[in-house]
Structures are given as structure tokens and as C-alpha cells.
mmCIF file of N, CA and C and ligand atoms in Angstrom:
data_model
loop_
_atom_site.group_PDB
_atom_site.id
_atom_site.type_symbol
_atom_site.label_atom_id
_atom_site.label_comp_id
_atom_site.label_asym_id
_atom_site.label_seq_id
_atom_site.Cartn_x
_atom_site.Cartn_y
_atom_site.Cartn_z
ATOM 1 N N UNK H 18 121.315 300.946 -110.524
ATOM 2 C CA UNK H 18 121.301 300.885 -109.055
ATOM 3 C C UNK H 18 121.100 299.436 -108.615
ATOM 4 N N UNK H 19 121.858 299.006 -107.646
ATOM 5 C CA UNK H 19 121.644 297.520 -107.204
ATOM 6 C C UNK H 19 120.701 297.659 -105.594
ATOM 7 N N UNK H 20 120.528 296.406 -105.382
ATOM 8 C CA UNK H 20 119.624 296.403 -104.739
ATOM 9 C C UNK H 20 120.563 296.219 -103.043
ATOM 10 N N UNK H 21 120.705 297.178 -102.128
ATOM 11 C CA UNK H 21 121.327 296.895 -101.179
ATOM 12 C C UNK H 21 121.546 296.041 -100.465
ATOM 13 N N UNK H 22 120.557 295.182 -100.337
ATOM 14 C CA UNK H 22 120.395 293.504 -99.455
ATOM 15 C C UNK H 22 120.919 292.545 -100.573
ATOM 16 N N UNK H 23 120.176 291.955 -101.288
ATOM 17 C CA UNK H 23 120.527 291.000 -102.612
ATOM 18 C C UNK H 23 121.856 291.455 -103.767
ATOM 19 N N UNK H 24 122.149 292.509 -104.090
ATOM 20 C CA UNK H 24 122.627 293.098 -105.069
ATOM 21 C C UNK H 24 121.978 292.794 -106.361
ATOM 22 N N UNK H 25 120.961 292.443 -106.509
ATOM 23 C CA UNK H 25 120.423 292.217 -107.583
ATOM 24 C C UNK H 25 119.722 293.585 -108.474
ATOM 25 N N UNK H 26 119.440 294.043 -109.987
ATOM 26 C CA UNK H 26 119.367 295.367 -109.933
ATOM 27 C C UNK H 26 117.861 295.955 -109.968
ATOM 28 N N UNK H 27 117.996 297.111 -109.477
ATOM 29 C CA UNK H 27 116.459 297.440 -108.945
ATOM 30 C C UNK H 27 116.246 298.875 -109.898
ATOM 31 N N UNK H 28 115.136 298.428 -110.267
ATOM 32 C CA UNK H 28 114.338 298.808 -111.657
ATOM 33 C C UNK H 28 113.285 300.151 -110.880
ATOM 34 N N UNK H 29 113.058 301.147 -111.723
ATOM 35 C CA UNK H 29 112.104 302.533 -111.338
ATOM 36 C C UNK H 29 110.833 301.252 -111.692
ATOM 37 N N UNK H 30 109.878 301.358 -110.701
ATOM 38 C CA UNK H 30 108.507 301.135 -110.269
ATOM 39 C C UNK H 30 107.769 301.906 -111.405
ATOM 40 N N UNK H 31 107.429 301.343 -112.202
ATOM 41 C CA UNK H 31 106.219 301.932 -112.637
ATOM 42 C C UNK H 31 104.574 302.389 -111.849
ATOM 43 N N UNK H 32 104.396 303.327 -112.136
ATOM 44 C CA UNK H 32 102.738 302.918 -111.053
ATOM 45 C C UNK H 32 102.167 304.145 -111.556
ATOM 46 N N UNK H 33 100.811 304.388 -111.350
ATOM 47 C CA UNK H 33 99.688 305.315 -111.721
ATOM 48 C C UNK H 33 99.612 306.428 -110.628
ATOM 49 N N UNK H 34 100.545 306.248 -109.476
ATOM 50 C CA UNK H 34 99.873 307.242 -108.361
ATOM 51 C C UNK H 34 101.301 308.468 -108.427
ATOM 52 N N UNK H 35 102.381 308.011 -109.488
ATOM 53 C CA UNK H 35 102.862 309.514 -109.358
ATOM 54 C C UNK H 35 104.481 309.019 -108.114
ATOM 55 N N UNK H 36 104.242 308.077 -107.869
ATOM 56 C CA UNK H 36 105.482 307.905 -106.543
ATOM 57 C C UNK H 36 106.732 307.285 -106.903
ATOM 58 N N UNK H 37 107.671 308.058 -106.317
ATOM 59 C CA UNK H 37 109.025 307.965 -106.928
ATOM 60 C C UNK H 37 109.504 306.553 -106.460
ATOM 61 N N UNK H 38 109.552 305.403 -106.847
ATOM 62 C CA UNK H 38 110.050 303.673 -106.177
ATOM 63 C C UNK H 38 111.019 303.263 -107.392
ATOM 64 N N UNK H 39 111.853 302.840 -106.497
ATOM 65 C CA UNK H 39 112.905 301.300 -107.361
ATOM 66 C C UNK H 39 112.360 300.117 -106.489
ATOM 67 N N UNK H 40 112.314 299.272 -107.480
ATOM 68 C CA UNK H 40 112.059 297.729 -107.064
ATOM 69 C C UNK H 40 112.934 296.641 -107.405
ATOM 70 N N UNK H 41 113.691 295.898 -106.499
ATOM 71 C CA UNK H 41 114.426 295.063 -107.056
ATOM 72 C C UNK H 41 114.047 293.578 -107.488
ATOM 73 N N UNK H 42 114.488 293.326 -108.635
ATOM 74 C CA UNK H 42 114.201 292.022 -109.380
ATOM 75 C C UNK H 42 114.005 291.396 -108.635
ATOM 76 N N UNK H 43 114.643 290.970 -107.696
ATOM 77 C CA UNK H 43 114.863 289.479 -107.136
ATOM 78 C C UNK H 43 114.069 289.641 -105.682
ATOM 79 N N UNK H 44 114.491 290.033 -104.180
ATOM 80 C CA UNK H 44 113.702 289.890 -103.161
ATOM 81 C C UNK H 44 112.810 291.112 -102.936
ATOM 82 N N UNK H 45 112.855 291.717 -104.271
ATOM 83 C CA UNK H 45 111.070 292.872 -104.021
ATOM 84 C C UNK H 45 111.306 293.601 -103.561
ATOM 85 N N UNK H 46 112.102 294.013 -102.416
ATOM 86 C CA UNK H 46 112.605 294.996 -101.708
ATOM 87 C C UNK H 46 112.314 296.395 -102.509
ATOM 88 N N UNK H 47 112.031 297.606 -101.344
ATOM 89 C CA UNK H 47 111.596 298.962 -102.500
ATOM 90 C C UNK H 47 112.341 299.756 -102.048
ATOM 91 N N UNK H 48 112.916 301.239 -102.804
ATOM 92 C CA UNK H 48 113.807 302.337 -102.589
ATOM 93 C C UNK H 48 113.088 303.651 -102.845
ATOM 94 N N UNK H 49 112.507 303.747 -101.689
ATOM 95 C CA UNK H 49 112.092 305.122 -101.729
ATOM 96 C C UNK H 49 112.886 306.537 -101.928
ATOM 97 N N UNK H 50 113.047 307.018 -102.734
ATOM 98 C CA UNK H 50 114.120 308.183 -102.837
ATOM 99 C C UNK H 50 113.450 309.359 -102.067
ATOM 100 N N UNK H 51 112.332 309.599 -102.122
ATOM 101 C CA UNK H 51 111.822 310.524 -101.483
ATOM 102 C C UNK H 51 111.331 310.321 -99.478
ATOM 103 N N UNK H 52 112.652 309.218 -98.903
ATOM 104 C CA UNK H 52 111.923 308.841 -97.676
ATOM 105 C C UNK H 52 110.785 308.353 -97.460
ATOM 106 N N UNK H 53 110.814 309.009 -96.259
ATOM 107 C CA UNK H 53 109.586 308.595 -95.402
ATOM 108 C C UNK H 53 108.638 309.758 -95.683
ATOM 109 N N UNK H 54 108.581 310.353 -96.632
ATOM 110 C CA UNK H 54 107.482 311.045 -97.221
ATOM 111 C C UNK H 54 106.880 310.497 -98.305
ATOM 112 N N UNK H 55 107.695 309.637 -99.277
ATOM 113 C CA UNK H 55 107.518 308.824 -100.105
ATOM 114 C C UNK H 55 106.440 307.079 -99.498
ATOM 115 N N UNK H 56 106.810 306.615 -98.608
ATOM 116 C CA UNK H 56 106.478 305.850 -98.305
ATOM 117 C C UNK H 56 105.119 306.193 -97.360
ATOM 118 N N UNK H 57 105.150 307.428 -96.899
ATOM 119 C CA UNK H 57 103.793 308.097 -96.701
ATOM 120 C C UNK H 57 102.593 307.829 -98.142
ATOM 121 N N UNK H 58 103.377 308.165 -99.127
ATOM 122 C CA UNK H 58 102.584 308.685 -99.786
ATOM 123 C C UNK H 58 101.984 307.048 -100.828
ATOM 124 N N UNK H 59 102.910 306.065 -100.306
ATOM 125 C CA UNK H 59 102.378 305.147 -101.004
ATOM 126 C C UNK H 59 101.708 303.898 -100.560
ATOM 127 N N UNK H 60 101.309 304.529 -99.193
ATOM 128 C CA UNK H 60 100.563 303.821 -97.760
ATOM 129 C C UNK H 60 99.127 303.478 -98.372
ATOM 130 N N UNK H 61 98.455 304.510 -98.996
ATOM 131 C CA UNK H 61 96.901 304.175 -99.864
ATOM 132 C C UNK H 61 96.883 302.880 -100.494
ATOM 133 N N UNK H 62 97.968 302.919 -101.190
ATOM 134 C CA UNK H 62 97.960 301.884 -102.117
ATOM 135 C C UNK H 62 99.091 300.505 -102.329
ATOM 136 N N UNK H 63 99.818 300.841 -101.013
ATOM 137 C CA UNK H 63 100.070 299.832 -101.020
ATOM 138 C C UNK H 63 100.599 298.622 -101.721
ATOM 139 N N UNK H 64 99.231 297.308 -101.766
ATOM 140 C CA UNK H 64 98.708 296.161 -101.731
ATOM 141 C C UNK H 64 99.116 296.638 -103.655
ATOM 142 N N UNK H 65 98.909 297.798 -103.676
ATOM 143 C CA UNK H 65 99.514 297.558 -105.660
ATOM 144 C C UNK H 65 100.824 297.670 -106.070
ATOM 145 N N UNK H 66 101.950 298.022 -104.912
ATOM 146 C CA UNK H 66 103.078 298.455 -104.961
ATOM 147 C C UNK H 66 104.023 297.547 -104.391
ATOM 148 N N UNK H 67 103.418 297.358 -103.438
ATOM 149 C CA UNK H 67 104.357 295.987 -102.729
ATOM 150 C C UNK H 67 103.419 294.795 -102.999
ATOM 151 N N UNK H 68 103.834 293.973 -103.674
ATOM 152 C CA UNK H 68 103.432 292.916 -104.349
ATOM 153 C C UNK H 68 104.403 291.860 -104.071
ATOM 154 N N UNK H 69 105.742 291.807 -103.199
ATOM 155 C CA UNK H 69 106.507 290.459 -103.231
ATOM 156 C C UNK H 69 105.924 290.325 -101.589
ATOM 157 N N UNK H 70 106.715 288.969 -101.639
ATOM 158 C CA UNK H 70 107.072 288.629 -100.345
ATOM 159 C C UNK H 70 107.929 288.631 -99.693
ATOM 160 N N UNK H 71 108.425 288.496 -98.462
ATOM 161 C CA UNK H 71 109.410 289.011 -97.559
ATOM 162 C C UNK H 71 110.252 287.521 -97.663
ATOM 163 N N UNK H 72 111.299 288.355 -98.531
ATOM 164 C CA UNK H 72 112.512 287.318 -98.924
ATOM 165 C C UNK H 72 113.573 286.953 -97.598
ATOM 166 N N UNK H 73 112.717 287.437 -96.612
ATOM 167 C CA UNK H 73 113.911 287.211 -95.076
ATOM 168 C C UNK H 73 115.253 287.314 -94.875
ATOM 169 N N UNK H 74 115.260 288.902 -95.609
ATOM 170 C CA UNK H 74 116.217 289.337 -95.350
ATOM 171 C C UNK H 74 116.199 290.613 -94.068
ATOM 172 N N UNK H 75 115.244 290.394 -93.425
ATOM 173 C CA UNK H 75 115.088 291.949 -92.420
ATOM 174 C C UNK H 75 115.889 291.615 -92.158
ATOM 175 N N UNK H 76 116.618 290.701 -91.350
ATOM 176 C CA UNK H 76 118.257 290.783 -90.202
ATOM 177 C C UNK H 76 118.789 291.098 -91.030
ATOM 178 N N UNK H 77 119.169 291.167 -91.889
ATOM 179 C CA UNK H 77 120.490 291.578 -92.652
ATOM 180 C C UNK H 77 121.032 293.190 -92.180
ATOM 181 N N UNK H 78 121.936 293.291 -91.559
ATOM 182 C CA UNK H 78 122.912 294.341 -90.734
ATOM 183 C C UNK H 78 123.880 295.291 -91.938
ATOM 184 N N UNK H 79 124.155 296.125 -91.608
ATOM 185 C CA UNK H 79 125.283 297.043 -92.230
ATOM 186 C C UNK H 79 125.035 296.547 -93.645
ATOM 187 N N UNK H 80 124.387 297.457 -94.310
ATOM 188 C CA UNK H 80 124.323 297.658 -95.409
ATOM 189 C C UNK H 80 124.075 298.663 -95.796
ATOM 190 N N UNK H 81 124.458 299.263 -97.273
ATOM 191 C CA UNK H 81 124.921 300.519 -97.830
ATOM 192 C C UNK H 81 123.753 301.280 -98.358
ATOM 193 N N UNK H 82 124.173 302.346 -98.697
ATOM 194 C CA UNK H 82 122.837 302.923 -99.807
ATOM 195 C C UNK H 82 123.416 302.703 -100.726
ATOM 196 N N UNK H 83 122.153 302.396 -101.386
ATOM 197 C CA UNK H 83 122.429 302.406 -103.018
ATOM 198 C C UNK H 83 122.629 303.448 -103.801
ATOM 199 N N UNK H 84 122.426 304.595 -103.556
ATOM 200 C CA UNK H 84 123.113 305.858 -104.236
ATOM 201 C C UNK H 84 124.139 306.018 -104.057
ATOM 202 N N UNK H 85 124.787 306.223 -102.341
ATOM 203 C CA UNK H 85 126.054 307.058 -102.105
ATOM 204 C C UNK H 85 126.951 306.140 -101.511
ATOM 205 N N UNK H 86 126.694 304.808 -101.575
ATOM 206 C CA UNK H 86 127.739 303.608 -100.803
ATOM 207 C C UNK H 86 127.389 304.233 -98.945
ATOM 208 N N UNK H 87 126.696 305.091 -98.940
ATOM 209 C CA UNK H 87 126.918 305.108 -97.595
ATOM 210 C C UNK H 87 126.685 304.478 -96.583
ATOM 211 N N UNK H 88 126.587 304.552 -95.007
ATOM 212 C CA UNK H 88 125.977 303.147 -94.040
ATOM 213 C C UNK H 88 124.837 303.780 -94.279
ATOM 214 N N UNK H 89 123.453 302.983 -93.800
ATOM 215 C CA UNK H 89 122.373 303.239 -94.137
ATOM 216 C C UNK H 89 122.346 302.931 -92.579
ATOM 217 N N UNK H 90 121.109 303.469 -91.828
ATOM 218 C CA UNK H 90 120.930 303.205 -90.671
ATOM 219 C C UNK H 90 119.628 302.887 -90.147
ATOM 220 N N UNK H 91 119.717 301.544 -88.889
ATOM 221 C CA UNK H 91 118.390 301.012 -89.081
ATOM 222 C C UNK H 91 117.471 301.571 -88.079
ATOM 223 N N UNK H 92 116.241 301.958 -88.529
ATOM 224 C CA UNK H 92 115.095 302.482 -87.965
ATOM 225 C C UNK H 92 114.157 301.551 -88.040
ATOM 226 N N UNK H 93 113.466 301.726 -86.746
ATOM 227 C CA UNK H 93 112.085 300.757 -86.166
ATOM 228 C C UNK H 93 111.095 301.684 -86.547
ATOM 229 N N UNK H 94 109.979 301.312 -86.768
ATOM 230 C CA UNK H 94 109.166 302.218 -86.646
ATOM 231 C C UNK H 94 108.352 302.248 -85.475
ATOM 232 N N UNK H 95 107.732 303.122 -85.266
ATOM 233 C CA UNK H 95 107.563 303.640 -83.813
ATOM 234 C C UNK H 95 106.070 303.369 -83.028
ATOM 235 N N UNK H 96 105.405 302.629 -83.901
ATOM 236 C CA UNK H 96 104.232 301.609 -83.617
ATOM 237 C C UNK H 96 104.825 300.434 -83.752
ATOM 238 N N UNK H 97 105.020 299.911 -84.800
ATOM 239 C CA UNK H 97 105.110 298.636 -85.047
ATOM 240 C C UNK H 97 106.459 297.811 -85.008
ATOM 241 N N UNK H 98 106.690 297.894 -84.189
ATOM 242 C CA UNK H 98 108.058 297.238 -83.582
ATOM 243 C C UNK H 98 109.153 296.052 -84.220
ATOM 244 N N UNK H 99 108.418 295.769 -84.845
ATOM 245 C CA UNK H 99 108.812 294.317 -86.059
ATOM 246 C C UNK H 99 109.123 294.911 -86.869
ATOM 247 N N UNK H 100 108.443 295.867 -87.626
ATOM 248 C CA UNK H 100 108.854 296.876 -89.299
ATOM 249 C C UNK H 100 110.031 297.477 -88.722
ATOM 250 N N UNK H 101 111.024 296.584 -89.594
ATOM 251 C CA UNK H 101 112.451 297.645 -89.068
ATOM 252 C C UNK H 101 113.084 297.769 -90.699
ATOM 253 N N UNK H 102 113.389 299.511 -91.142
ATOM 254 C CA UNK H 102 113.628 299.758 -92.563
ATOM 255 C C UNK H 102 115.008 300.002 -92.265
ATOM 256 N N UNK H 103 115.338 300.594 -93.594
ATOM 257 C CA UNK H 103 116.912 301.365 -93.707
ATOM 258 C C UNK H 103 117.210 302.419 -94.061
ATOM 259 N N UNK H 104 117.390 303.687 -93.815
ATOM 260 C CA UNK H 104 117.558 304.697 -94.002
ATOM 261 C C UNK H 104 118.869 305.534 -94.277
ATOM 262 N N UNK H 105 119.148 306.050 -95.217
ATOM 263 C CA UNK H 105 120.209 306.055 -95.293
ATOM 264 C C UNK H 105 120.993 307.777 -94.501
ATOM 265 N N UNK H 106 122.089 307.167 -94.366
ATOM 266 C CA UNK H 106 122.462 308.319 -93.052
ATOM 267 C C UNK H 106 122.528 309.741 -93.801
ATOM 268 N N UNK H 107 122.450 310.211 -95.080
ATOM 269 C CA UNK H 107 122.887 311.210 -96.098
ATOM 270 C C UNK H 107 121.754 311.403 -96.780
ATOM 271 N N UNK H 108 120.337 310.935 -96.394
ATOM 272 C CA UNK H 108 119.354 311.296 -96.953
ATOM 273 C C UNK H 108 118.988 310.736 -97.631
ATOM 274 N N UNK H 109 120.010 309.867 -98.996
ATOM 275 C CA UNK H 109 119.171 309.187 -100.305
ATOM 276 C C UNK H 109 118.003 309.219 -100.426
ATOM 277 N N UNK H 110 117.296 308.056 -99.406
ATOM 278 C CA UNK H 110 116.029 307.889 -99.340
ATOM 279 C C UNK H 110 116.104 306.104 -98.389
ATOM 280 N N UNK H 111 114.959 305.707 -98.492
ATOM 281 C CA UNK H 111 114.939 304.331 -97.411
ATOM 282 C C UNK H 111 114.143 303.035 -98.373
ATOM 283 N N UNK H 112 115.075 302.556 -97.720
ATOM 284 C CA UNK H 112 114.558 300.858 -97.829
ATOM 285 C C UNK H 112 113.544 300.156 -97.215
ATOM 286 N N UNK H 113 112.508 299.748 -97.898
ATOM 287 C CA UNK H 113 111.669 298.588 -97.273
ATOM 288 C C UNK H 113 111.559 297.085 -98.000
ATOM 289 N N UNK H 114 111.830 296.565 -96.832
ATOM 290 C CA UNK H 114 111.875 294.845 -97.399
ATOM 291 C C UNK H 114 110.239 294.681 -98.191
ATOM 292 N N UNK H 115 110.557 293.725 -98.891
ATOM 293 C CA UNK H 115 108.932 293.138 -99.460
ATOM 294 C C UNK H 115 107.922 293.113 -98.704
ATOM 295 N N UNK H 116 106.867 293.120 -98.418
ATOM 296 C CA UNK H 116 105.838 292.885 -97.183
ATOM 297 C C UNK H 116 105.706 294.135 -96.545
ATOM 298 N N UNK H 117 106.834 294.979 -96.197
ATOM 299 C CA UNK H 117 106.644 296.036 -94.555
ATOM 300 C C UNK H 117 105.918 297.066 -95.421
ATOM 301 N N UNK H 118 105.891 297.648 -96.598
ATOM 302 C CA UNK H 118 104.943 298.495 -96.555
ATOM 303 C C UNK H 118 103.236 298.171 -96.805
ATOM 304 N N UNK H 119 103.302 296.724 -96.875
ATOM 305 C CA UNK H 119 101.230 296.816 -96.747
ATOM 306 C C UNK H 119 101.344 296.415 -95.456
ATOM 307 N N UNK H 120 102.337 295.510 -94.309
ATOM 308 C CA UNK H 120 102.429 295.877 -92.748
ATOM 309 C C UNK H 120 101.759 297.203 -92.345
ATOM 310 N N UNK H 121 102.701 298.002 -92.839
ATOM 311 C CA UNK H 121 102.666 299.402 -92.266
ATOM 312 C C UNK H 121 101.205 299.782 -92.267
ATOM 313 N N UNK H 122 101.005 299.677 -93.832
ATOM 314 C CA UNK H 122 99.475 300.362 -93.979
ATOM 315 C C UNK H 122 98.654 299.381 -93.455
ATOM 316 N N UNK H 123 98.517 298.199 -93.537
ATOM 317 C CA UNK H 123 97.303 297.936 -92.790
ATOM 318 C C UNK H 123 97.434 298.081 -90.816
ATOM 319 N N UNK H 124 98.247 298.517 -90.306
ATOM 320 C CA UNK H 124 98.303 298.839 -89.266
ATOM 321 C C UNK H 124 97.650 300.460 -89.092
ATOM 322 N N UNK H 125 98.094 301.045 -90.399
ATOM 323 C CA UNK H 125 97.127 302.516 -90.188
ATOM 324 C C UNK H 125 96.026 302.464 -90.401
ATOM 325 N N UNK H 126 95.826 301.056 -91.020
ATOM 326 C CA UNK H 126 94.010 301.111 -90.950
ATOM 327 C C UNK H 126 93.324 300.829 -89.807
ATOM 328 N N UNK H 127 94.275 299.659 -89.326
ATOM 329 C CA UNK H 127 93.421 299.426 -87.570
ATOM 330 C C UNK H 127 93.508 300.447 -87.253
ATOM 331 N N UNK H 128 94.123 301.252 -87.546
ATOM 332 C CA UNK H 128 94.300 302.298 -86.162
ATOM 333 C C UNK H 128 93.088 303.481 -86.528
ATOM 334 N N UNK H 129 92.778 303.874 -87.612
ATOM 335 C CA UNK H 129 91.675 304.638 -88.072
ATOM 336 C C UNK H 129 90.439 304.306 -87.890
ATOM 337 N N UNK H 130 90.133 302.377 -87.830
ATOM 338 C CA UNK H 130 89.105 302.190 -87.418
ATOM 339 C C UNK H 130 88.745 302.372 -86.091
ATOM 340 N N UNK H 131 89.855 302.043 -85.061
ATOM 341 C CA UNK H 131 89.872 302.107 -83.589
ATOM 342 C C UNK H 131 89.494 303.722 -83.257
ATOM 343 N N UNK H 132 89.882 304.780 -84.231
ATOM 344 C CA UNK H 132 89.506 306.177 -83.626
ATOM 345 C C UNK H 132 88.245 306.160 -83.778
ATOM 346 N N UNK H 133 87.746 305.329 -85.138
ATOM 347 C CA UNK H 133 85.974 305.865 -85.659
ATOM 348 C C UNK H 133 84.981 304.800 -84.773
ATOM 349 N N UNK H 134 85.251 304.114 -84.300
ATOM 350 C CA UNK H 134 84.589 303.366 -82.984
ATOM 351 C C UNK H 134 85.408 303.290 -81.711
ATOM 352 N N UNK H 135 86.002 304.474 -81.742
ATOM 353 C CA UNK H 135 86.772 304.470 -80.387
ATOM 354 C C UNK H 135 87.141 303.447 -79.413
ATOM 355 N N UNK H 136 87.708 302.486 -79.986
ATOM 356 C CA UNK H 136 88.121 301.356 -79.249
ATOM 357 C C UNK H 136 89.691 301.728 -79.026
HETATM 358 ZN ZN1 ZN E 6 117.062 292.653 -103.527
HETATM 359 ZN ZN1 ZN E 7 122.935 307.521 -99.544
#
């Protein structure tokens, strides 16, 4: 499988928590096959999973899935306005650049602290 932004090839993630990831060699970028249930599920941990840096490729437009050549389509997420992934229109699963998933999660942490001191 190549890596949809770079084409460089993106390797199954090893990790201890059980979660289905490809990681690509070169700009880090991750392939969640299991969606946005997948990337739910690897919000805990993060900071052990996404380990590159954001190779600045978020603008990068019209690009494919890596399973089915299909268009992949771009989604914002719906707090954080900057985290914009790729999803692919046929399900595969979604793309996150290097960086957006410890973004993501440490934004669910402000937000857990703000409920437990109600700010
Ligand atoms: Zn890449
Ligand atoms: Zn696809």
C-alpha cells in the first residue's frame, strides 16, 4: 500500500493497544482502516502512535485511497477546525497527516478538563 499524499510505502503499525494503523515511511502520515472508530480508539494513546511531524502536506487536494484508487473526501472535524483528514468516499478507512491525531486528542483533554471544573 502506498502512502496517498507522498507515495511513499506505508507499513502495518505495530503497537500494544490492538489498533488496526499503516504508517508511512516517509511523512508519518497514518491509515486508519477501521475509520473514525479506529482513530477513536487510538485517541488514549496517541503521543505513542503518532510520533512524526506534520510533513505539510494538509493542503494537498484530490487524493486517492489507498485501497480502492478512489477520491477520498475531505472532512474537518467538527471542533477543531484546522484538523482537516481524508476519508475515503467507499469506506476504506481515513487518513491523518502526522501531528492531527495527538491535535485531536489533546483537544479531548481540554475539553474533559473544562467539564470537571466546569469552565
Ligand atoms: Zn506519506
Ligand atoms: Zn477506498
Amino acid at each position: 500500500m502506498n502512502c496517498p499524499k507522498c507515495k511513499s510505502t506505508m507499513q502495518p503499525h505495530e503497537n500494544n493497544y490492538g489498533i488496526k494503523i499503516s504508517k508511512c515511511g516517509a511523512c508519518k502520515g497514518m491509515w486508519f482502516p477501521d475509520g473514525s472508530a479506529g482513530v477513536k480508539s487510538a485517541l488514549p494513546v496517541a503521543k505513542d502512535i503518532d510520533t512524526g511531524v506534520n510533513a505539510g502536506l494538509d493542503e494537498m487536494k484530490n487524493i486517492n485511497c489507498p485501497e480502492c484508487s478512489g477520491s477520498m473526501i475531505d472532512m474537518v472535524d467538527s471542533k477543531q477546525h484546522h484538523i482537516r483528514f481524508e476519508s475515503c468516499g467507499k469506506g476504506c478507512g481515513v487518513f491523518l497527516d502526522a501531528g492531527e491525531l495527538v491535535d485531536l486528542s489533546e483537544y479531548t483533554l481540554i475539553e474533559r478538563v473544562k467539564q470537571v471544573i466546569g469552565g
